[in-house]
Amino acid sequence: MELVVLVASFKYFFVEGGEQFIVGLQTSKKIGKRPTVRITLIGILFAAILYLLFYYSRHLIPTNILEILLGLGLLYFSFHMFKESLEGEERKDSDRFKYGYTYIVILESVENSSALAALTFVDISGALVGAFVAVAFFLLLAIKSKVFGKIPVMKLRSISGILLAITGIPLIIYGIGLPAPEWVHWIIPPLG
């Protein structure tokens, strides 16, 4: 198990879990707990299906192209996280919180499944253990404390944007074939 992948996976999913939990709390106050849980479960199922598609189609696509595509996808989501945090707007959909939350959950599912795919291509055990530990740790903290309700979503989005960029940029460097210093391999090792 690669320690770099374990730590990267833990950090990424802990921050993403915090962001999604806060958005879910805010939404549940508007539309109720039951619809919020239902939408969240649909998002988890969608993310799992996407992850499996990414993971099992990796042999169909050459490694360098896969690195570039995953890197560009992660940078796309990173850009959106930075944009939202700089705009300083909470996601408000006035009367359409349910549809707005559904959109957010689906978008986050694509983001999470592509990030997990990028990490599992490097080291599947480190990526899955890191994600599992982050989610378990997050759930424990969410149940035992009220800390997550006090963290502004905009700060979590900034952190998410940074983590996505840190994961995506090395993948693009490897995919293009540019020489990378050894410390870049510690951030995220190449897929191949």
XYZ file of C-alpha atoms in Angstrom:
192
model
C 0.000 0.000 0.000
C 1.408 3.397 -0.998
C 1.314 5.874 1.875
C 1.042 8.838 -0.532
C -2.162 7.480 -2.068
C -3.612 6.600 1.352
C -3.004 10.139 2.667
C -4.219 11.811 -0.559
C -7.385 9.715 -0.548
C -8.031 10.412 3.140
C -7.534 14.181 2.764
C -9.641 14.403 -0.376
C -12.613 12.400 0.898
C -12.524 13.970 4.350
C -12.792 17.477 2.877
C -15.358 16.432 0.251
C -17.390 14.589 2.878
C -17.401 17.691 5.051
C -18.569 19.871 2.184
C -21.328 17.496 1.175
C -22.449 17.008 4.775
C -22.801 20.772 5.309
C -24.709 21.243 2.051
C -26.916 18.273 2.974
C -27.642 19.749 6.425
C -28.610 23.068 4.890
C -30.822 21.366 2.321
C -32.513 19.073 4.826
C -33.721 22.155 6.690
C -35.445 23.314 3.478
C -36.850 20.069 2.022
C -36.847 17.652 4.984
C -34.605 14.783 6.063
C -36.265 11.975 4.124
C -35.946 13.587 0.635
C -32.390 14.686 1.466
C -31.386 11.151 2.461
C -33.079 9.701 -0.646
C -31.227 12.110 -2.960
C -27.942 11.427 -1.157
C -28.366 7.653 -1.543
C -29.084 8.085 -5.265
C -25.867 10.132 -5.519
C -23.872 7.420 -3.747
C -25.256 4.768 -6.112
C -24.485 6.965 -9.131
C -20.914 7.542 -7.867
C -20.379 3.805 -7.330
C -21.577 3.001 -10.857
C -19.377 5.722 -12.363
C -16.386 4.546 -10.363
C -16.841 0.982 -11.607
C -17.153 2.249 -15.196
C -13.958 4.300 -14.800
C -12.121 1.470 -13.098
C -13.048 -1.332 -15.486
C -12.656 0.722 -18.677
C -9.062 1.664 -17.855
C -7.708 -1.182 -19.987
C -9.550 0.156 -23.035
C -7.811 3.530 -22.918
C -4.014 3.995 -23.104
C -2.529 5.091 -19.760
C -1.257 8.473 -20.967
C -4.663 9.393 -22.434
C -6.371 8.210 -19.236
C -4.016 10.362 -17.137
C -4.756 13.409 -19.279
C -8.539 12.820 -19.225
C -8.680 12.243 -15.470
C -6.390 15.230 -14.873
C -8.546 17.509 -17.040
C -11.708 16.272 -15.323
C -10.242 16.981 -11.898
C -9.062 20.446 -13.000
C -12.543 21.179 -14.355
C -14.070 20.451 -10.947
C -11.245 22.332 -9.236
C -12.060 25.396 -11.348
C -15.718 25.196 -10.316
C -14.806 24.875 -6.637
C -12.549 27.957 -6.841
C -15.175 29.884 -8.797
C -17.887 29.126 -6.251
C -15.651 30.003 -3.311
C -14.566 33.299 -4.924
C -18.134 34.271 -5.791
C -18.965 33.817 -2.141
C -22.466 32.608 -2.894
C -24.091 29.724 -1.161
C -25.938 27.502 -3.593
C -29.436 28.966 -3.463
C -32.265 27.807 -5.625
C -35.118 29.609 -3.827
C -38.108 27.292 -4.414
C -36.079 24.569 -6.091
C -33.844 23.297 -3.264
C -34.721 19.699 -4.059
C -33.651 19.987 -7.719
C -30.659 22.098 -6.775
C -29.511 19.527 -4.242
C -30.037 16.711 -6.759
C -27.809 18.585 -9.224
C -25.163 19.132 -6.541
C -25.183 15.468 -5.506
C -24.841 14.240 -9.108
C -22.018 16.720 -9.820
C -20.226 15.713 -6.611
C -20.706 12.034 -7.542
C -18.885 12.551 -10.833
C -16.141 14.490 -9.045
C -15.689 11.897 -6.292
C -15.759 8.891 -8.604
C -13.177 10.407 -10.972
C -10.885 11.363 -8.063
C -11.193 7.892 -6.534
C -10.558 6.311 -9.946
C -7.406 8.406 -10.393
C -6.134 7.318 -6.984
C -7.090 3.639 -7.353
C -5.295 3.390 -10.684
C -2.121 4.177 -8.742
C -2.834 2.006 -5.678
C -6.274 0.507 -5.161
C -5.786 -0.602 -1.563
C -4.393 2.762 -0.397
C -7.125 4.708 -2.182
C -10.010 2.593 -0.894
C -8.668 2.398 2.668
C -8.063 6.171 2.701
C -11.564 6.898 1.415
C -13.156 4.439 3.852
C -11.229 5.777 6.866
C -12.070 9.380 5.891
C -15.771 8.652 5.562
C -15.822 6.655 8.835
C -13.863 9.367 10.658
C -16.128 12.034 9.193
C -19.289 10.191 10.212
C -17.948 9.719 13.730
C -17.134 13.433 14.012
C -20.473 14.403 12.473
C -22.358 12.274 14.989
C -20.284 13.237 18.032
C -19.828 16.957 17.409
C -21.423 19.979 15.843
C -18.164 21.197 14.255
C -19.178 20.571 10.652
C -22.266 22.717 10.859
C -20.060 25.692 11.784
C -17.505 25.395 8.950
C -18.413 27.706 6.048
C -19.078 25.800 2.821
C -16.987 28.341 0.883
C -13.834 27.427 2.847
C -14.417 23.740 2.213
C -14.892 24.440 -1.502
C -11.548 26.275 -1.601
C -9.835 23.314 0.059
C -11.591 20.911 -2.339
C -10.407 22.984 -5.315
C -6.825 22.848 -4.071
C -6.943 19.077 -3.510
C -8.465 18.475 -6.950
C -5.795 20.619 -8.626
C -3.006 18.893 -6.676
C -4.305 15.536 -7.923
C -5.064 16.617 -11.512
C -1.917 18.569 -12.471
C 0.557 15.691 -11.947
C -1.697 13.372 -13.970
C -1.614 15.785 -16.906
C 2.176 16.137 -16.590
C 2.571 12.334 -16.702
C 0.084 11.944 -19.553
C 1.844 14.519 -21.740
C 5.187 12.922 -20.958
C 6.840 15.948 -19.378
C 9.693 15.216 -16.997
C 8.532 15.539 -13.399
C 10.710 16.031 -10.336
C 10.639 13.286 -7.711
C 8.563 15.367 -5.270
C 5.679 15.423 -7.818
C 5.612 11.609 -7.620
C 5.066 11.966 -3.863
C 2.004 14.149 -4.460
C 0.421 11.644 -6.846
C 2.354 8.768 -8.446
C 1.883 8.025 -12.178
C -0.840 5.547 -13.148
C 1.455 3.246 -15.103
